[in-house]
Amino acid sequence: MPSNTAASDSWPQRFRDKPWLWTLTGVLLAVSAVVMVWSIVNALMHADRQHAWYALLGGTGGFAATALGALIALALREISSKVQDVMLGFAGGMMLAASTFSLLLPGLAAANTHTDSPAVAALVVILGLGLGVGLMLALDKVIPHEHENAGRHGPNAERIHRVWLFVLAITLHNLPEGMAIGVSLSDGNLAVGIPLTSAILLQDIPEGLAVAMSLRATGLSAGKAALVAMGSGLMEPLGAMVGLGLSSGFALSYPISMGLAAGAMIFVVSHEVIPETHRNGHQTPATLGLMLGFAVMMFMDTALG
């Protein structure tokens, strides 16, 4: 795996030359941490218990699906990069469709109910989209991590073992999926929550498999790679509680949170999934996998909704 040393070396220099960048980065990280902690506390203290149970169950299902994919990797000696790119493309397609049909559209409908104005409803959801993108940008900038082909990112990434950098990248990927589950189940509307949760669980299986195989490529044994891949799935129940808490505050918090979860997921697909699947020369198979995933999610949303 090539390392982007130029990018990683530029981080300390950036902080020396631009002190405000360090201040802004610290503020973004602190705000993100406070929002997440507040969300979890709010979910535990104020959310409807049945809705909290739904969110926790859905997030735990995401962990179980990721673990299943990791266990499948134990039985496989090798998967070609082409197959991995198709699987990740499929997962990305499902995330895009889930963002559209299970988050943005219901979010617009909910916002319109509260505001009685399509224009204001759109602005409310757009605000959520911006917050989701801002959250992922903050986490992407301040948490050192490594993508399989894009190299190392974040401050002092060159000083951290590549395995842990890769694990942090997986964590960034799984957080918005868990948040989406929590948000979609926060008001007890299973017509929205079940299709989205089912889709995320379905795409977590090939994702867990691909992650375990990628970790093996970093030098981990098959058993350790499977365990680490399983552990990465623990971010989904945590993210589900964050999503539940974010959407349980005030009347417009639900549509704003729907937009936030969608923005975070779309950011991950565009910023990480699609570039990763196109770096090995498998653009067409990966794109076909993405379209298939999009179609499967669209069908599930219609059939189960």
Coordinates of N, CA and C in Angstrom, one line a residue, residues 35-224:
V35 N -21.2 17.2 20.8 CA -22.5 16.8 20.1 C -22.7 15.3 20.3
M36 N -21.7 14.5 20.1 CA -21.9 13.1 20.2 C -22.2 12.7 21.6
V37 N -21.5 13.2 22.6 CA -21.7 12.8 24.0 C -23.1 13.3 24.4
W38 N -23.5 14.5 24.0 CA -24.8 15.1 24.3 C -25.9 14.2 23.7
S39 N -25.7 13.8 22.5 CA -26.6 12.9 21.8 C -26.9 11.6 22.5
I40 N -25.8 11.0 22.9 CA -25.9 9.7 23.6 C -26.7 9.9 25.0
V41 N -26.3 10.9 25.7 CA -27.0 11.2 27.0 C -28.4 11.5 26.7
N42 N -28.7 12.3 25.7 CA -30.1 12.7 25.4 C -30.9 11.5 25.0
A43 N -30.3 10.6 24.3 CA -31.0 9.3 23.9 C -31.3 8.5 25.1
L44 N -30.4 8.4 26.0 CA -30.6 7.5 27.2 C -31.5 8.1 28.2
M45 N -31.6 9.5 28.3 CA -32.4 10.2 29.3 C -33.8 10.6 28.8
H46 N -33.9 10.9 27.5 CA -35.1 11.6 27.1 C -35.9 10.8 26.0
A47 N -35.2 10.0 25.2 CA -35.8 9.4 24.1 C -36.8 8.3 24.5
D48 N -37.9 8.1 23.7 CA -38.8 7.1 24.0 C -38.1 5.7 24.1
R49 N -38.5 5.0 25.2 CA -37.7 3.7 25.4 C -37.9 2.7 24.3
Q50 N -39.1 2.7 23.7 CA -39.3 1.7 22.6 C -38.5 2.1 21.4
H51 N -38.4 3.4 21.1 CA -37.6 3.9 20.0 C -36.1 3.7 20.3
A52 N -35.7 3.9 21.5 CA -34.3 3.6 21.9 C -34.0 2.1 21.7
W53 N -34.9 1.3 22.0 CA -34.7 -0.2 21.9 C -34.6 -0.5 20.4
Y54 N -35.5 0.1 19.5 CA -35.4 -0.1 18.1 C -34.0 0.3 17.6
A55 N -33.5 1.5 18.0 CA -32.3 2.0 17.5 C -31.1 1.1 17.9
L56 N -31.1 0.7 19.2 CA -30.1 -0.2 19.7 C -30.1 -1.5 19.0
L57 N -31.3 -2.0 18.8 CA -31.4 -3.3 18.1 C -30.9 -3.2 16.6
G58 N -31.3 -2.1 16.0 CA -30.8 -1.9 14.6 C -29.3 -1.8 14.5
G59 N -28.7 -1.0 15.4 CA -27.3 -0.8 15.4 C -26.6 -2.1 15.8
T60 N -27.1 -2.9 16.7 CA -26.5 -4.1 17.0 C -26.6 -5.1 15.8
G61 N -27.7 -5.0 15.0 CA -27.8 -5.8 13.8 C -26.7 -5.4 12.8
G62 N -26.4 -4.1 12.8 CA -25.3 -3.7 11.9 C -23.9 -4.3 12.3
F63 N -23.7 -4.4 13.6 CA -22.5 -5.0 14.1 C -22.5 -6.5 13.8
A64 N -23.6 -7.2 14.0 CA -23.7 -8.6 13.7 C -23.5 -8.9 12.2
A65 N -24.0 -8.0 11.3 CA -23.8 -8.2 9.9 C -22.4 -8.0 9.5
T66 N -21.7 -7.0 10.1 CA -20.3 -6.8 9.8 C -19.5 -8.0 10.3
A67 N -19.9 -8.5 11.5 CA -19.1 -9.7 12.0 C -19.3 -10.9 11.1
L68 N -20.5 -11.1 10.6 CA -20.8 -12.2 9.7 C -19.9 -12.1 8.5
G69 N -19.7 -10.9 7.9 CA -18.9 -10.7 6.7 C -17.4 -11.0 7.1
A70 N -17.0 -10.6 8.3 CA -15.6 -10.9 8.8 C -15.4 -12.4 8.9
L71 N -16.4 -13.1 9.5 CA -16.3 -14.5 9.6 C -16.2 -15.3 8.3
I72 N -16.9 -14.8 7.3 CA -16.8 -15.4 6.0 C -15.4 -15.3 5.4
A73 N -14.7 -14.2 5.8 CA -13.4 -14.0 5.3 C -12.4 -15.0 5.9
L74 N -12.7 -15.6 7.0 CA -11.9 -16.7 7.6 C -11.9 -17.9 6.7
A75 N -12.9 -18.1 5.9 CA -13.0 -19.3 5.1 C -12.4 -19.1 3.7
L76 N -12.1 -17.8 3.4 CA -11.5 -17.5 2.1 C -10.1 -17.1 2.2
R77 N -9.3 -17.7 1.3 CA -7.9 -17.4 1.3 C -7.6 -16.0 0.7
E78 N -8.3 -15.8 -0.4 CA -8.0 -14.5 -1.1 C -9.2 -14.1 -1.9
I79 N -9.4 -12.8 -2.1 CA -10.5 -12.3 -2.9 C -9.8 -11.3 -3.8
S80 N -10.0 -11.3 -5.1 CA -9.4 -10.4 -6.0 C -9.8 -9.0 -5.8
S81 N -8.9 -8.0 -6.1 CA -9.3 -6.6 -5.9 C -10.5 -6.2 -6.7
K82 N -10.7 -6.9 -7.8 CA -11.9 -6.6 -8.6 C -13.2 -6.9 -7.9
V83 N -13.2 -8.1 -7.3 CA -14.4 -8.5 -6.5 C -14.6 -7.6 -5.3
Q84 N -13.5 -7.2 -4.6 CA -13.6 -6.3 -3.5 C -14.2 -4.9 -3.9
D85 N -13.7 -4.4 -5.1 CA -14.2 -3.2 -5.6 C -15.7 -3.2 -5.9
V86 N -16.1 -4.4 -6.5 CA -17.5 -4.5 -6.8 C -18.4 -4.6 -5.5
M87 N -17.9 -5.3 -4.5 CA -18.6 -5.3 -3.3 C -18.7 -4.0 -2.6
L88 N -17.6 -3.2 -2.6 CA -17.6 -1.9 -2.0 C -18.5 -1.0 -2.8
G89 N -18.5 -1.1 -4.2 CA -19.4 -0.3 -5.0 C -20.9 -0.6 -4.7
F90 N -21.2 -1.9 -4.5 CA -22.5 -2.3 -4.1 C -22.9 -1.7 -2.8
A91 N -22.0 -1.7 -1.8 CA -22.3 -1.1 -0.5 C -22.5 0.4 -0.7
G92 N -21.7 1.1 -1.5 CA -21.8 2.5 -1.8 C -23.2 2.8 -2.4
G93 N -23.6 2.0 -3.4 CA -24.9 2.2 -4.1 C -26.0 2.2 -3.1
M94 N -26.0 1.2 -2.2 CA -27.0 1.1 -1.2 C -27.1 2.3 -0.3
M95 N -25.9 2.8 0.1 CA -25.8 3.9 1.0 C -26.4 5.2 0.3
L96 N -26.1 5.3 -1.0 CA -26.6 6.5 -1.8 C -28.2 6.4 -1.8
A97 N -28.7 5.2 -2.2 CA -30.1 5.1 -2.3 C -30.8 5.2 -0.9
A98 N -30.2 4.7 0.1 CA -30.7 4.9 1.5 C -30.8 6.3 1.9
S99 N -29.7 7.1 1.5 CA -29.7 8.5 1.8 C -30.8 9.2 1.1
T100 N -31.2 8.8 -0.1 CA -32.2 9.5 -0.9 C -33.6 9.1 -0.5
F101 N -33.9 7.8 -0.5 CA -35.2 7.3 -0.3 C -35.6 7.1 1.2
S102 N -34.7 6.9 2.0 CA -35.0 6.6 3.4 C -34.6 7.7 4.4
L103 N -33.9 8.7 3.9 CA -33.5 9.8 4.7 C -34.0 11.2 4.2
L104 N -33.6 11.5 3.0 CA -33.9 12.9 2.5 C -35.4 13.0 2.2
L105 N -36.0 12.1 1.5 CA -37.4 12.2 1.2 C -38.3 12.2 2.4
P106 N -38.1 11.3 3.4 CA -38.9 11.4 4.6 C -38.6 12.6 5.4
G107 N -37.3 13.1 5.4 CA -37.0 14.3 6.1 C -37.7 15.5 5.5
L108 N -37.8 15.6 4.2 CA -38.5 16.7 3.6 C -40.0 16.6 3.9
A109 N -40.5 15.4 3.9 CA -41.9 15.3 4.3 C -42.2 15.7 5.7
A110 N -41.3 15.3 6.7 CA -41.5 15.7 8.1 C -41.3 17.2 8.3
A111 N -40.3 17.8 7.6 CA -40.1 19.2 7.7 C -41.3 20.0 7.1
N112 N -41.8 19.5 6.1 CA -43.0 20.2 5.5 C -44.2 20.2 6.4
T113 N -44.3 19.1 7.1 CA -45.4 19.0 8.1 C -45.3 20.0 9.2
H114 N -44.1 20.3 9.7 CA -43.8 21.2 10.7 C -43.8 22.7 10.3
T115 N -43.4 22.9 9.0 CA -43.2 24.3 8.5 C -44.4 24.7 7.6
D116 N -45.1 23.7 7.0 CA -46.1 24.0 6.0 C -45.6 24.9 4.9
S117 N -44.3 24.7 4.5 CA -43.8 25.4 3.4 C -42.7 24.5 2.8
P118 N -42.9 24.1 1.5 CA -41.9 23.3 0.8 C -40.5 23.9 0.8
A119 N -40.5 25.3 0.6 CA -39.2 25.9 0.5 C -38.4 25.9 1.8
V120 N -39.2 26.2 2.9 CA -38.5 26.2 4.2 C -38.2 24.8 4.6
A121 N -39.0 23.8 4.3 CA -38.7 22.4 4.5 C -37.4 22.0 3.9
A122 N -37.2 22.4 2.6 CA -36.0 22.1 1.9 C -34.8 22.7 2.6
L123 N -34.9 24.0 3.0 CA -33.8 24.6 3.7 C -33.5 23.9 5.0
V124 N -34.5 23.4 5.7 CA -34.2 22.7 7.0 C -33.4 21.5 6.7
V125 N -33.8 20.7 5.7 CA -33.0 19.5 5.4 C -31.7 19.8 4.8
I126 N -31.5 20.9 4.1 CA -30.2 21.3 3.6 C -29.3 21.7 4.7
L127 N -29.9 22.3 5.7 CA -29.1 22.6 6.9 C -28.6 21.3 7.5
G128 N -29.4 20.3 7.6 CA -28.9 19.0 8.1 C -27.8 18.4 7.3
L129 N -28.0 18.5 5.9 CA -27.0 18.0 5.0 C -25.6 18.7 5.3
G130 N -25.7 20.0 5.5 CA -24.4 20.8 5.7 C -23.8 20.4 7.0
L131 N -24.6 20.1 8.1 CA -24.1 19.7 9.4 C -23.4 18.3 9.2
G132 N -24.1 17.4 8.5 CA -23.5 16.1 8.3 C -22.2 16.1 7.6
V133 N -22.1 16.9 6.5 CA -20.8 17.1 5.8 C -19.8 17.7 6.7
G134 N -20.2 18.8 7.5 CA -19.2 19.4 8.4 C -18.7 18.5 9.4
L135 N -19.6 17.6 10.0 CA -19.1 16.6 10.9 C -18.1 15.7 10.4
M136 N -18.3 15.2 9.2 CA -17.4 14.2 8.6 C -16.1 14.9 8.2
L137 N -16.2 16.2 7.7 CA -15.0 16.9 7.4 C -14.1 17.1 8.6
A138 N -14.8 17.4 9.7 CA -14.0 17.6 11.0 C -13.3 16.3 11.4
L139 N -14.1 15.2 11.4 CA -13.5 14.0 11.8 C -12.4 13.5 10.8
D140 N -12.6 13.8 9.5 CA -11.6 13.4 8.5 C -10.3 14.2 8.7
K141 N -10.4 15.4 9.1 CA -9.2 16.2 9.2 C -8.5 16.0 10.5
V142 N -9.2 15.7 11.6 CA -8.5 15.7 12.9 C -8.1 14.3 13.4
I143 N -8.7 13.3 12.8 CA -8.4 11.9 13.2 C -7.5 11.3 12.2
P144 N -6.3 10.9 12.6 CA -5.3 10.3 11.7 C -5.9 8.9 11.2
H145 N -5.8 8.7 9.9 CA -6.3 7.4 9.4 C -5.6 7.1 8.1
E146 N -5.9 5.9 7.6 CA -5.3 5.5 6.3 C -6.3 4.7 5.5
H147 N -6.4 5.1 4.2 CA -7.2 4.3 3.2 C -6.2 3.4 2.5
E148 N -6.8 2.3 2.0 CA -6.0 1.2 1.4 C -5.1 1.7 0.3
N149 N -5.6 2.6 -0.5 CA -4.9 3.1 -1.7 C -4.5 4.5 -1.7
A150 N -5.2 5.3 -0.9 CA -5.1 6.8 -0.9 C -4.0 7.2 0.1
G151 N -3.4 6.3 0.9 CA -2.4 6.7 1.8 C -2.9 7.3 3.1
R152 N -2.0 8.0 3.8 CA -2.3 8.4 5.2 C -2.8 9.9 5.2
H153 N -3.7 10.1 6.1 CA -4.3 11.4 6.3 C -4.4 11.8 7.8
G154 N -4.3 13.1 8.0 CA -4.5 13.6 9.4 C -3.1 13.9 10.1
P155 N -3.2 14.6 11.2 CA -2.0 15.0 11.8 C -1.2 13.8 12.4
N156 N 0.1 13.8 12.2 CA 1.0 12.8 12.7 C 0.6 11.4 12.3
A157 N 0.0 11.2 11.2 CA -0.4 9.9 10.7 C 0.8 9.0 10.4
E158 N 1.9 9.7 10.1 CA 3.1 8.9 9.7 C 3.7 8.2 10.9
R159 N 3.3 8.6 12.1 CA 3.9 8.0 13.4 C 3.0 6.9 13.9
I160 N 1.9 6.6 13.3 CA 1.0 5.6 13.9 C 1.0 4.4 13.0
H161 N 1.0 3.2 13.6 CA 1.0 1.9 12.8 C -0.1 1.9 11.8
R162 N 0.2 1.4 10.6 CA -0.8 1.4 9.5 C -2.0 0.7 9.8
V163 N -1.9 -0.4 10.6 CA -3.1 -1.2 10.9 C -4.1 -0.3 11.7
W164 N -3.6 0.4 12.7 CA -4.5 1.3 13.5 C -5.1 2.4 12.7
L165 N -4.3 2.9 11.7 CA -4.8 4.0 10.8 C -5.9 3.5 10.0
F166 N -5.8 2.2 9.5 CA -6.8 1.6 8.7 C -8.1 1.4 9.5
V167 N -7.9 1.0 10.8 CA -9.1 0.8 11.7 C -9.8 2.1 11.9
L168 N -9.1 3.2 12.1 CA -9.7 4.5 12.3 C -10.5 4.9 11.0
A169 N -10.0 4.5 9.9 CA -10.7 4.8 8.6 C -12.0 4.1 8.6
I170 N -12.0 2.8 9.0 CA -13.2 2.0 9.0 C -14.2 2.6 10.0
T171 N -13.7 3.1 11.2 CA -14.5 3.8 12.2 C -15.3 5.0 11.6
L172 N -14.5 5.8 10.8 CA -15.2 6.9 10.2 C -16.2 6.5 9.2
H173 N -16.1 5.4 8.6 CA -17.0 4.9 7.6 C -18.3 4.4 8.3
N174 N -18.1 3.6 9.4 CA -19.3 3.0 10.1 C -20.1 4.0 10.9
L175 N -19.6 5.1 11.4 CA -20.3 6.0 12.2 C -21.6 6.5 11.6
P176 N -21.5 7.1 10.3 CA -22.7 7.6 9.7 C -23.8 6.5 9.4
E177 N -23.4 5.3 9.2 CA -24.3 4.2 9.0 C -25.1 4.0 10.2
G178 N -24.5 3.9 11.4 CA -25.2 3.8 12.7 C -26.1 4.9 12.9
M179 N -25.6 6.2 12.6 CA -26.4 7.4 12.9 C -27.7 7.3 12.0
A180 N -27.6 6.8 10.8 CA -28.7 6.7 9.9 C -29.7 5.8 10.5
I181 N -29.3 4.7 11.0 CA -30.2 3.7 11.6 C -30.9 4.3 12.8
G182 N -30.2 5.0 13.7 CA -30.8 5.6 14.9 C -31.8 6.7 14.5
V183 N -31.5 7.6 13.5 CA -32.4 8.6 13.1 C -33.6 8.0 12.5
S184 N -33.5 7.0 11.6 CA -34.6 6.5 10.9 C -35.6 5.8 11.8
L185 N -35.2 5.3 13.0 CA -36.0 4.6 13.9 C -36.4 5.5 15.1
S186 N -36.0 6.8 15.1 CA -36.2 7.6 16.3 C -37.7 8.0 16.6
D187 N -38.5 8.0 15.5 CA -39.9 8.4 15.8 C -40.8 7.2 15.7
G188 N -40.3 6.0 15.7 CA -41.1 4.8 15.6 C -41.7 4.5 14.3
N189 N -41.3 5.2 13.3 CA -41.9 5.0 11.9 C -41.2 3.9 11.3
L190 N -41.7 2.7 11.5 CA -41.0 1.5 10.9 C -41.0 1.4 9.4
A191 N -42.0 2.1 8.8 CA -42.0 2.2 7.3 C -40.8 2.8 6.7
V192 N -40.2 3.7 7.5 CA -38.9 4.3 7.1 C -37.7 3.6 7.7
G193 N -37.8 3.2 8.9 CA -36.7 2.6 9.6 C -36.3 1.2 9.1
I194 N -37.3 0.3 8.9 CA -37.1 -1.1 8.5 C -36.3 -1.2 7.1
P195 N -36.8 -0.5 6.1 CA -36.1 -0.6 4.8 C -34.6 -0.1 4.9
L196 N -34.4 1.0 5.6 CA -33.1 1.6 5.7 C -32.2 0.7 6.5
T197 N -32.7 0.2 7.7 CA -31.9 -0.6 8.5 C -31.6 -2.0 7.8
S198 N -32.6 -2.5 7.1 CA -32.3 -3.8 6.4 C -31.3 -3.6 5.3
A199 N -31.3 -2.5 4.6 CA -30.4 -2.2 3.6 C -29.0 -2.1 4.1
I200 N -28.8 -1.3 5.3 CA -27.5 -1.2 5.9 C -27.0 -2.5 6.3
L201 N -27.8 -3.3 6.9 CA -27.4 -4.6 7.4 C -26.9 -5.5 6.2
L202 N -27.7 -5.4 5.1 CA -27.3 -6.2 3.9 C -26.0 -5.8 3.4
Q203 N -25.7 -4.5 3.3 CA -24.5 -4.1 2.7 C -23.3 -4.2 3.7
D204 N -23.6 -4.3 5.0 CA -22.6 -4.5 6.0 C -21.9 -5.9 5.8
I205 N -22.6 -6.9 5.3 CA -21.9 -8.2 5.1 C -20.8 -8.2 4.1
P206 N -21.0 -7.7 2.9 CA -19.8 -7.6 2.0 C -18.8 -6.6 2.4
E207 N -19.3 -5.6 3.1 CA -18.3 -4.6 3.6 C -17.4 -5.2 4.7
G208 N -18.0 -6.0 5.6 CA -17.2 -6.6 6.6 C -16.2 -7.6 6.0
L209 N -16.6 -8.3 5.0 CA -15.8 -9.2 4.3 C -14.6 -8.5 3.6
A210 N -14.9 -7.4 2.9 CA -13.9 -6.6 2.2 C -12.9 -6.0 3.2
V211 N -13.4 -5.5 4.4 CA -12.5 -4.9 5.4 C -11.6 -6.0 5.9
A212 N -12.1 -7.1 6.3 CA -11.2 -8.2 6.8 C -10.2 -8.6 5.8
M213 N -10.5 -8.7 4.5 CA -9.5 -9.0 3.5 C -8.5 -7.9 3.4
S214 N -8.9 -6.7 3.5 CA -8.0 -5.6 3.3 C -7.0 -5.5 4.5
L215 N -7.5 -5.8 5.7 CA -6.7 -5.9 6.9 C -5.6 -7.0 6.8
R216 N -6.0 -8.1 6.2 CA -5.1 -9.2 6.0 C -3.9 -8.7 5.1
A217 N -4.3 -7.8 4.1 CA -3.3 -7.3 3.2 C -2.3 -6.4 3.9
T218 N -2.6 -5.9 5.1 CA -1.7 -5.0 5.9 C -0.7 -5.9 6.7
G219 N -0.9 -7.2 6.7 CA 0.0 -8.1 7.4 C -0.6 -8.8 8.6
L220 N -1.8 -8.5 8.9 CA -2.5 -9.2 10.0 C -2.8 -10.6 9.7
S221 N -2.8 -11.5 10.6 CA -3.3 -12.9 10.4 C -4.8 -12.9 10.1
A222 N -5.3 -14.0 9.5 CA -6.7 -14.1 9.2 C -7.5 -13.9 10.4
G223 N -7.2 -14.5 11.5 CA -8.0 -14.4 12.8 C -8.0 -13.0 13.3
K224 N -6.8 -12.4 13.4 CA -6.8 -11.0 13.9 C -7.5 -10.0 13.0

